[in-house]
XYZ file of C-alpha atoms in Angstrom:
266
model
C 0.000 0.000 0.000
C 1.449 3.127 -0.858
C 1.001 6.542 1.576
C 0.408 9.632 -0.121
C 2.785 12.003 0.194
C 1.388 15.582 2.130
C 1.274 18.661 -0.212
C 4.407 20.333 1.085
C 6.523 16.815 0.708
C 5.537 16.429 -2.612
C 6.390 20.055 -3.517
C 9.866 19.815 -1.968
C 10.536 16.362 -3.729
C 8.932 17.017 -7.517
C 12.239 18.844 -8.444
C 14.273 15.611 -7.350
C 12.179 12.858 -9.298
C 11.761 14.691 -12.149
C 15.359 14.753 -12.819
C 15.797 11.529 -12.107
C 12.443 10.432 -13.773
C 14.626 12.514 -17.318
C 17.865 9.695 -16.586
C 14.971 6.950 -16.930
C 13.455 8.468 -19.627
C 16.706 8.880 -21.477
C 17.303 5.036 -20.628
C 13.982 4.231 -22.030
C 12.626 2.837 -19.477
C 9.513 3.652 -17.564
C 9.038 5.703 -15.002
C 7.227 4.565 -12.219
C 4.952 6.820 -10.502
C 5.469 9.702 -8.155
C 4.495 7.689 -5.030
C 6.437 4.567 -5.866
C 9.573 6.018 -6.798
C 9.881 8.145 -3.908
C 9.507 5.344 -1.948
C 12.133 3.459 -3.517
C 14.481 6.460 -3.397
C 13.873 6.341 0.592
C 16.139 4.810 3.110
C 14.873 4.254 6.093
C 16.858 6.718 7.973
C 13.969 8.951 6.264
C 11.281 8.066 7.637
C 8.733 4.619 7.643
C 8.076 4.898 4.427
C 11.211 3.671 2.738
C 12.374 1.286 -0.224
C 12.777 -1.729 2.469
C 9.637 -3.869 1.268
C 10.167 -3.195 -2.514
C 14.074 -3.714 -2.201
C 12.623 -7.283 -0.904
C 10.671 -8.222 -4.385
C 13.115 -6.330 -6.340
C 16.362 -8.552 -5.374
C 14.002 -11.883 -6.079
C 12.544 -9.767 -9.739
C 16.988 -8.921 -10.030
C 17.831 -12.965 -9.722
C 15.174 -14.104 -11.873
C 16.391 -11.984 -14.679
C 19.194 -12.277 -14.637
C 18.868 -16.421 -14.359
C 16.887 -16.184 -17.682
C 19.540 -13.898 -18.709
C 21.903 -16.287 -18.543
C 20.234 -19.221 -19.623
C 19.487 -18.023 -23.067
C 22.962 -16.428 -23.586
C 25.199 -19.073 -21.937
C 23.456 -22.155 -23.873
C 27.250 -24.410 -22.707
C 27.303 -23.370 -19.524
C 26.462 -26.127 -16.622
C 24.650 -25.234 -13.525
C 27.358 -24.551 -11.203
C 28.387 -21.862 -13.600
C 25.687 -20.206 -14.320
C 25.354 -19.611 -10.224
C 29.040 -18.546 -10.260
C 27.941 -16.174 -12.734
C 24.307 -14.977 -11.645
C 26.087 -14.540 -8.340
C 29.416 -11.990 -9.349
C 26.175 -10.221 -11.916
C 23.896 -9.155 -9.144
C 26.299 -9.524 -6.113
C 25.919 -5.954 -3.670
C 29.190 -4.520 -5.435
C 27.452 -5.231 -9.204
C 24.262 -3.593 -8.161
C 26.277 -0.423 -6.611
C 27.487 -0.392 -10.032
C 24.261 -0.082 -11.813
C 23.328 2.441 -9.199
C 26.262 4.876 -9.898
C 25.591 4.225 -13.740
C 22.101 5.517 -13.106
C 23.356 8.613 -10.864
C 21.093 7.041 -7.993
C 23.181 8.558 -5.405
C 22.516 11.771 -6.437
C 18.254 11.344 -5.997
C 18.404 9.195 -2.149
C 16.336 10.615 0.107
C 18.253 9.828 3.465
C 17.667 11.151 6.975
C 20.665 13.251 8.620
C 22.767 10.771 9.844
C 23.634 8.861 6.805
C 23.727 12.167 4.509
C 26.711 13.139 6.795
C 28.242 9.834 6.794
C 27.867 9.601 3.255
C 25.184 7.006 2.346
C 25.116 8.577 -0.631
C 28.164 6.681 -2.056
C 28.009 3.624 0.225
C 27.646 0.405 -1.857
C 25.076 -1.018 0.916
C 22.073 1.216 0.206
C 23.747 2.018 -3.658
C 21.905 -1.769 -4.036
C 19.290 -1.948 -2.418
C 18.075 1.112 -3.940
C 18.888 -0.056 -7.226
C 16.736 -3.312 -6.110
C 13.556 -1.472 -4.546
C 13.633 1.107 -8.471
C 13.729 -2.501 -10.463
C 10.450 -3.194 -8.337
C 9.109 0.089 -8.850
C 9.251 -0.257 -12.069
C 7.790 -3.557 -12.221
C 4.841 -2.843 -10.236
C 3.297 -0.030 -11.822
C 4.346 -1.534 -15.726
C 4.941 -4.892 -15.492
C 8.189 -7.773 -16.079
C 9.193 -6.489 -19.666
C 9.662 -3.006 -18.815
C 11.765 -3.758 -15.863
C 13.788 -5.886 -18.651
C 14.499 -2.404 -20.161
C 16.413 -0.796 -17.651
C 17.965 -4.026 -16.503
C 19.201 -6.408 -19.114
C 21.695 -3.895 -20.842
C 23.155 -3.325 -17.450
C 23.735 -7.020 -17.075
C 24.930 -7.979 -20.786
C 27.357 -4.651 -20.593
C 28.703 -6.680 -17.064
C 28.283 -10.136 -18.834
C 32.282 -10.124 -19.962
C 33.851 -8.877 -16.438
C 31.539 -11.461 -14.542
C 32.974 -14.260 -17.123
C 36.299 -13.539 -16.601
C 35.602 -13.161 -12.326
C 33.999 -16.602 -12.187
C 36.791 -18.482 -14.075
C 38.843 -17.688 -10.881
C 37.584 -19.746 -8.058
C 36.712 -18.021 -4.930
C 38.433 -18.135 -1.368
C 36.073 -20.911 -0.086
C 36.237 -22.892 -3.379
C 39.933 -22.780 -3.302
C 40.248 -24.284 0.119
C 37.933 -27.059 -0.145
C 39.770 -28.318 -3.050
C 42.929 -28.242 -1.578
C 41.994 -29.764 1.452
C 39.867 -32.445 -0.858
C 43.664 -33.010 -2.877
C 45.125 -33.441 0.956
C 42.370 -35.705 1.778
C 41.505 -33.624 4.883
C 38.076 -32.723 6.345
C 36.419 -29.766 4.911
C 35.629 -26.757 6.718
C 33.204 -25.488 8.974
C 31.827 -22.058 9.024
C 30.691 -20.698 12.179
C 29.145 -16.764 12.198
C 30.868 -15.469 15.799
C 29.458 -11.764 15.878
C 28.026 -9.421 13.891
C 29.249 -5.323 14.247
C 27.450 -1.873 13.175
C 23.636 -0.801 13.145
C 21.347 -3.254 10.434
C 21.927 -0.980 7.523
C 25.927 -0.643 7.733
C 26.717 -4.630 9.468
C 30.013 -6.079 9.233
C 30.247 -10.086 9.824
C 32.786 -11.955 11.609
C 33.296 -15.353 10.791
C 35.554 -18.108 11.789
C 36.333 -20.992 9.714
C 37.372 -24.435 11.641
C 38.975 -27.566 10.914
C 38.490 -30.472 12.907
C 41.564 -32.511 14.211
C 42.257 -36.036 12.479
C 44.491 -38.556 13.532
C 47.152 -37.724 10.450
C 46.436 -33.534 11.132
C 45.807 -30.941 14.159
C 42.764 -28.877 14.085
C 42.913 -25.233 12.961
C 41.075 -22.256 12.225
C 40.892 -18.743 10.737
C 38.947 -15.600 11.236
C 37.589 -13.151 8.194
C 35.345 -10.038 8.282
C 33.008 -8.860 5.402
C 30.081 -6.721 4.655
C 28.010 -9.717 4.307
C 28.285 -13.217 5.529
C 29.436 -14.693 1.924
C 32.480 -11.867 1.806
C 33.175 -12.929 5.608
C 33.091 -16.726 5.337
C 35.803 -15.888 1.907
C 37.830 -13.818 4.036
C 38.051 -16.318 6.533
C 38.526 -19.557 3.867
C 41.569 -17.602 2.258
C 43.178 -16.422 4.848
C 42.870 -20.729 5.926
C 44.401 -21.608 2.684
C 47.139 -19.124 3.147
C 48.073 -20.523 7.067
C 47.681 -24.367 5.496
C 49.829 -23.330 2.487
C 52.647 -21.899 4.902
C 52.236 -24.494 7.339
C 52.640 -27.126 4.505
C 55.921 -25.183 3.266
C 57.460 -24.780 7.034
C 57.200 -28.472 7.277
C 58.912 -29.383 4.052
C 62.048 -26.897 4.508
C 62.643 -27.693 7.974
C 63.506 -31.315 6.491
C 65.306 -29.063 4.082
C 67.057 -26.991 6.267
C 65.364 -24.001 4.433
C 63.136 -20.811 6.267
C 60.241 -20.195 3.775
C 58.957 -16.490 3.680
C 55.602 -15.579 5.159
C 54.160 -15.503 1.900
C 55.986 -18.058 0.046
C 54.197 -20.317 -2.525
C 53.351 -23.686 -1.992
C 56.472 -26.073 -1.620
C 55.313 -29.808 -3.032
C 56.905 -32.936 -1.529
């Protein structure tokens, strides 16, 4: 349900959409209506009516797009990589992207806090903004118009997010090493979370279990989301296994590897 907007809010706001309703325009895509995109141009720092439900349908709309996206386009890709690539497409710092193309920084409507602090140019709210307009749009004219605005923004990140997912991530990286090892895989355990719900920071630790061939260890990472923690913590694992490994090898060798010497093979 959307709250109209009293006369001196709307007056004080018209300026502001109707620049940004010209960017859409120029895009040509449609431009959702007065009520709906100030709502998704609202963080919630402004007041209770903000972009928070539509940036909920709008990052389901995003995936599903994108999946078909991908489907037709990448006819030889399997399924594992067309989630490698779905995911580095519409991950938080692809959307922040799209949101900067667009110039959405320059239309938020944030309360005091975050316009001091900058939420303007903070990748965070950048996406979910970008999110809640793609539902905007889709509410007031449908699936095919949101298409508009979104699929050129996807196929001109199509060749960056090809390259990114033919190098496999922290947490891919470890498990097959440990899988070459024969070792038991990892465990990934969320120990705190820092910062207010619009600006968190994860910590996460990443354990592995003692064996009778191999002691039990574990790493720490932080992120701004619980994926980009539990990679943090799963590379900075595979580096401490990796020196480990190496110390081992050249004290039979009489040798003193380097903090951030490459793997030594037996």
């Amino acid at each position: 349900m959307i709250l109209l907007l009293n006369l001196a809010t709307r007056l004080s706001l018209e300026p502001l959409l109707a620049k940004f309703e010209s960017t859409l325009i120029q895009r040509g895509a449609a431009v959702p209506s007065f009520e709906r995109l100030q709502m998704a141009l609202t963080h919630r720092s402004a007041g209770k009516v903000n972009y928070e439900r539509m940036e909920f349908l709008g990052d389901s709309l995003v995936n599903m797009v994108c999946a078909e996206l991908l489907f037709k386009t990448q006819s030889n890709a399997c399924e594992g990589e067309l989630t490698r690539l779905r995911s580095n497409l519409v991950d938080e710092a692809s959307l922040a992207s799209f949101a900067r193309d667009l110039k959405l920084g320059e239309f938020l409507i944030l309360g005091g806090g975050e316009l001091k602090s900058g939420g303007h140019r903070r990748d965070s709210i950048l996406a979910d903004t970008f999110e809640a307009l793609c539902a905007a749009i889709y509410l007031d004219h449908g699936l095919t118009a949101m298409r508009v605005l979104l699929e050129p923004l996807l196929l001109a990140a199509l060749p960056v997010a090809l390259e990114k997912a033919q190098r496999k991530d922290g947490k891919t990286q470890l498990q097959e090493w440990l899988q070459d090892k024969g070792r038991v895989l990892p465990i990934y355990t969320l120990l705190e979370t820092f910062g207010l719900e619009h600006n968190r920071e994860f910590l996460v630790r990443c354990n592995i279990s003692e064996t009778e061939k191999s002691q039990a260890m574990e790493s720490c990472g932080r992120g701004s989301s619980l994926r980009r923690a539990e990679q943090a913590a799963a590379t900075a694992m595979l580096q401490t296994l990796k020196h480990s490994l190496a110390l081992k090898i050249a004290t039979r060798k009489n040798i003193t590897p380097q903090p951030n010497s490459p793997e030594i093979k037996p």
